Amino acid sequence: MKIFKIIAVLAVVLLAAACGGSDDASKVASKIHSNEQLTESDYKVMVDYCGKYAESAQKIQDQINNLPVDSEESEKLNEDMSDLASKYPLVSEFFGKITTATEEEVGPENVKLINKYAPLMWFSAPEWANVGDDPSVVGFIEEMPSSDTTGVISSGDGVEVNK
């Protein structure tokens, strides 16, 4: 009987810990709806929430990208993406706040977090965020003409152009 009580208490503690993040997100959403001033800790909750969403979405997106266009499995992965969006209902609201915030508003620790998530396709970062661009890369050649009549290179789709 003692072991049962210990297991029950552990289950309650784990459940409370698992639900704690969404409770914090709800509190921050309430502050946004009330037009209250957001603190650095509020931005941390939003960045963590959106970052977890972006990491999960990126895993699904990578699987989709590795499939042929007409793959039946891509339909299931698209459903998984929709399910993920429903698990994170505050994402667009939080991204709206994150993308319009200044570095001073979010604070230095949250700037680091934003920069960590910024390279992910499903994370909407502010303009000031560092998305991990390589400064030696000037651009990419994405589309090439079928002939070299204008003096451009006619091959090399996706080639990196360095300084």
Short mmCIF file of C-alpha atoms in Angstrom, two decimals:
data_model
loop_
_atom_site.label_atom_id
_atom_site.label_comp_id
_atom_site.label_asym_id
_atom_site.label_seq_id
_atom_site.Cartn_x
_atom_site.Cartn_y
_atom_site.Cartn_z
CA MET A 1 0.00 0.00 0.00
CA LYS A 2 2.90 2.34 0.80
CA ILE A 3 4.42 1.79 -2.64
CA PHE A 4 1.08 2.59 -4.28
CA LYS A 5 0.92 5.92 -2.40
CA ILE A 6 4.48 6.80 -3.43
CA ILE A 7 3.74 5.98 -7.08
CA ALA A 8 0.52 8.00 -6.94
CA VAL A 9 2.35 11.02 -5.50
CA LEU A 10 5.08 10.73 -8.15
CA ALA A 11 2.45 10.56 -10.89
CA VAL A 12 0.76 13.72 -9.59
CA VAL A 13 4.11 15.55 -9.39
CA LEU A 14 5.04 14.52 -12.94
CA LEU A 15 1.64 15.54 -14.26
CA ALA A 16 1.88 18.93 -12.55
CA ALA A 17 5.35 19.47 -13.98
CA ALA A 18 4.20 18.54 -17.49
CA CYS A 19 1.24 20.92 -17.36
CA GLY A 20 3.21 23.76 -15.80
CA GLY A 21 4.57 25.08 -19.11
CA SER A 22 1.18 25.48 -20.73
CA ASP A 23 -0.12 27.17 -17.57
CA ASP A 24 2.68 29.74 -17.82
CA ALA A 25 1.87 30.22 -21.49
CA SER A 26 -1.78 30.85 -20.62
CA LYS A 27 -0.77 33.43 -18.03
CA VAL A 28 1.39 35.25 -20.56
CA ALA A 29 -1.44 35.13 -23.12
CA SER A 30 -3.74 36.69 -20.51
CA LYS A 31 -1.21 39.47 -19.97
CA ILE A 32 -1.10 40.08 -23.72
CA HIS A 33 -4.90 40.24 -23.93
CA SER A 34 -4.96 42.67 -21.00
CA ASN A 35 -2.29 44.85 -22.66
CA GLU A 36 -0.07 44.47 -19.58
CA GLN A 37 3.64 45.18 -19.74
CA LEU A 38 5.56 42.00 -20.57
CA THR A 39 8.64 41.09 -18.55
CA GLU A 40 11.78 39.25 -19.62
CA SER A 41 10.41 36.13 -17.93
CA ASP A 42 7.22 36.46 -20.01
CA TYR A 43 9.32 36.62 -23.17
CA LYS A 44 11.24 33.56 -21.99
CA VAL A 45 7.97 31.63 -21.69
CA MET A 46 6.95 32.74 -25.20
CA VAL A 47 10.32 31.96 -26.78
CA ASP A 48 10.49 28.54 -25.10
CA TYR A 49 6.91 27.74 -26.18
CA CYS A 50 7.53 28.80 -29.78
CA GLY A 51 10.95 27.17 -29.81
CA LYS A 52 9.54 23.79 -28.77
CA TYR A 53 6.90 24.14 -31.48
CA ALA A 54 9.53 25.06 -34.09
CA GLU A 55 11.79 22.13 -33.16
CA SER A 56 8.91 19.65 -33.40
CA ALA A 57 7.66 21.17 -36.64
CA GLN A 58 11.17 21.14 -38.11
CA LYS A 59 11.47 17.38 -37.49
CA ILE A 60 8.21 16.78 -39.36
CA GLN A 61 9.21 19.23 -42.12
CA ASP A 62 12.54 17.47 -42.60
CA GLN A 63 10.69 14.15 -43.07
CA ILE A 64 8.32 15.78 -45.57
CA ASN A 65 11.24 17.30 -47.49
CA ASN A 66 12.92 13.90 -47.81
CA LEU A 67 9.88 12.30 -49.46
CA PRO A 68 8.84 12.34 -53.11
CA VAL A 69 6.12 14.89 -53.90
CA ASP A 70 3.44 12.26 -54.55
CA SER A 71 4.25 10.15 -51.48
CA GLU A 72 1.31 8.82 -49.48
CA GLU A 73 3.36 9.23 -46.32
CA SER A 74 3.51 13.01 -46.86
CA GLU A 75 -0.26 13.22 -46.30
CA LYS A 76 0.16 11.62 -42.87
CA LEU A 77 3.03 13.95 -42.05
CA ASN A 78 0.92 16.95 -43.09
CA GLU A 79 -1.73 15.71 -40.67
CA ASP A 80 0.96 15.43 -37.99
CA MET A 81 1.86 19.05 -38.70
CA SER A 82 -1.78 20.09 -38.26
CA ASP A 83 -2.00 18.12 -35.01
CA LEU A 84 1.14 19.86 -33.79
CA ALA A 85 -0.36 23.26 -34.57
CA SER A 86 -3.43 22.39 -32.51
CA LYS A 87 -1.18 21.43 -29.57
CA TYR A 88 0.38 24.90 -29.69
CA PRO A 89 -2.60 27.25 -30.08
CA LEU A 90 -0.72 30.33 -28.85
CA VAL A 91 2.10 30.16 -31.40
CA SER A 92 0.89 32.87 -33.78
CA GLU A 93 0.02 35.23 -30.92
CA PHE A 94 3.42 34.72 -29.30
CA PHE A 95 5.29 35.04 -32.60
CA GLY A 96 3.45 38.32 -33.15
CA LYS A 97 4.90 39.66 -29.90
CA ILE A 98 8.36 38.17 -30.37
CA THR A 99 8.85 39.48 -33.91
CA THR A 100 7.90 43.04 -32.94
CA ALA A 101 9.92 43.16 -29.72
CA THR A 102 13.25 44.89 -29.40
CA GLU A 103 16.37 43.24 -28.03
CA GLU A 104 16.06 45.43 -24.92
CA GLU A 105 12.48 44.29 -24.29
CA VAL A 106 13.26 40.57 -24.47
CA GLY A 107 16.54 40.81 -22.55
CA PRO A 108 19.99 39.39 -23.29
CA GLU A 109 19.25 35.80 -22.24
CA ASN A 110 16.16 35.67 -24.47
CA VAL A 111 18.14 37.16 -27.36
CA LYS A 112 20.43 34.12 -27.08
CA LEU A 113 17.39 31.81 -27.07
CA ILE A 114 15.87 33.56 -30.08
CA ASN A 115 19.17 33.28 -31.96
CA LYS A 116 19.25 29.57 -31.11
CA TYR A 117 15.82 28.99 -32.66
CA ALA A 118 16.04 31.60 -35.45
CA PRO A 119 17.55 29.25 -38.07
CA LEU A 120 14.56 26.88 -37.77
CA MET A 121 12.08 27.16 -40.62
CA TRP A 122 9.06 27.22 -38.28
CA PHE A 123 10.40 29.91 -35.92
CA SER A 124 9.49 33.50 -36.76
CA ALA A 125 12.40 35.57 -35.54
CA PRO A 126 12.63 39.36 -35.32
CA GLU A 127 14.67 41.21 -37.94
CA TRP A 128 17.50 41.78 -35.47
CA ALA A 129 17.94 38.05 -34.78
CA ASN A 130 21.07 36.24 -35.86
CA VAL A 131 19.91 33.34 -38.02
CA GLY A 132 23.39 31.88 -38.27
CA ASP A 133 24.26 33.37 -41.64
CA ASP A 134 27.81 32.76 -42.76
CA PRO A 135 29.31 36.24 -43.39
CA SER A 136 31.54 34.90 -46.19
CA VAL A 137 28.50 33.77 -48.19
CA VAL A 138 27.21 36.56 -50.40
CA GLY A 139 24.30 34.57 -51.82
CA PHE A 140 23.19 31.45 -53.63
CA ILE A 141 22.63 30.76 -57.28
CA GLU A 142 19.11 29.38 -57.24
CA GLU A 143 18.02 29.42 -60.86
CA MET A 144 20.13 29.37 -63.96
CA PRO A 145 19.22 30.17 -67.55
CA SER A 146 19.12 27.32 -70.05
CA SER A 147 21.82 28.95 -72.18
CA ASP A 148 24.83 31.12 -71.50
CA THR A 149 23.94 33.94 -73.90
CA THR A 150 24.37 36.73 -71.32
CA GLY A 151 27.76 35.63 -69.99
CA VAL A 152 26.51 33.91 -66.83
CA ILE A 153 27.44 30.45 -65.71
CA SER A 154 24.89 27.98 -67.05
CA SER A 155 25.34 25.30 -64.42
CA GLY A 156 25.65 25.11 -60.67
CA ASP A 157 22.15 25.13 -59.27
CA GLY A 158 22.38 25.91 -55.54
CA VAL A 159 26.07 26.83 -55.62
CA GLU A 160 27.36 28.98 -52.79
CA VAL A 161 28.90 32.31 -53.80
CA ASN A 162 31.69 33.48 -51.47
CA LYS A 163 33.43 36.84 -51.20
#
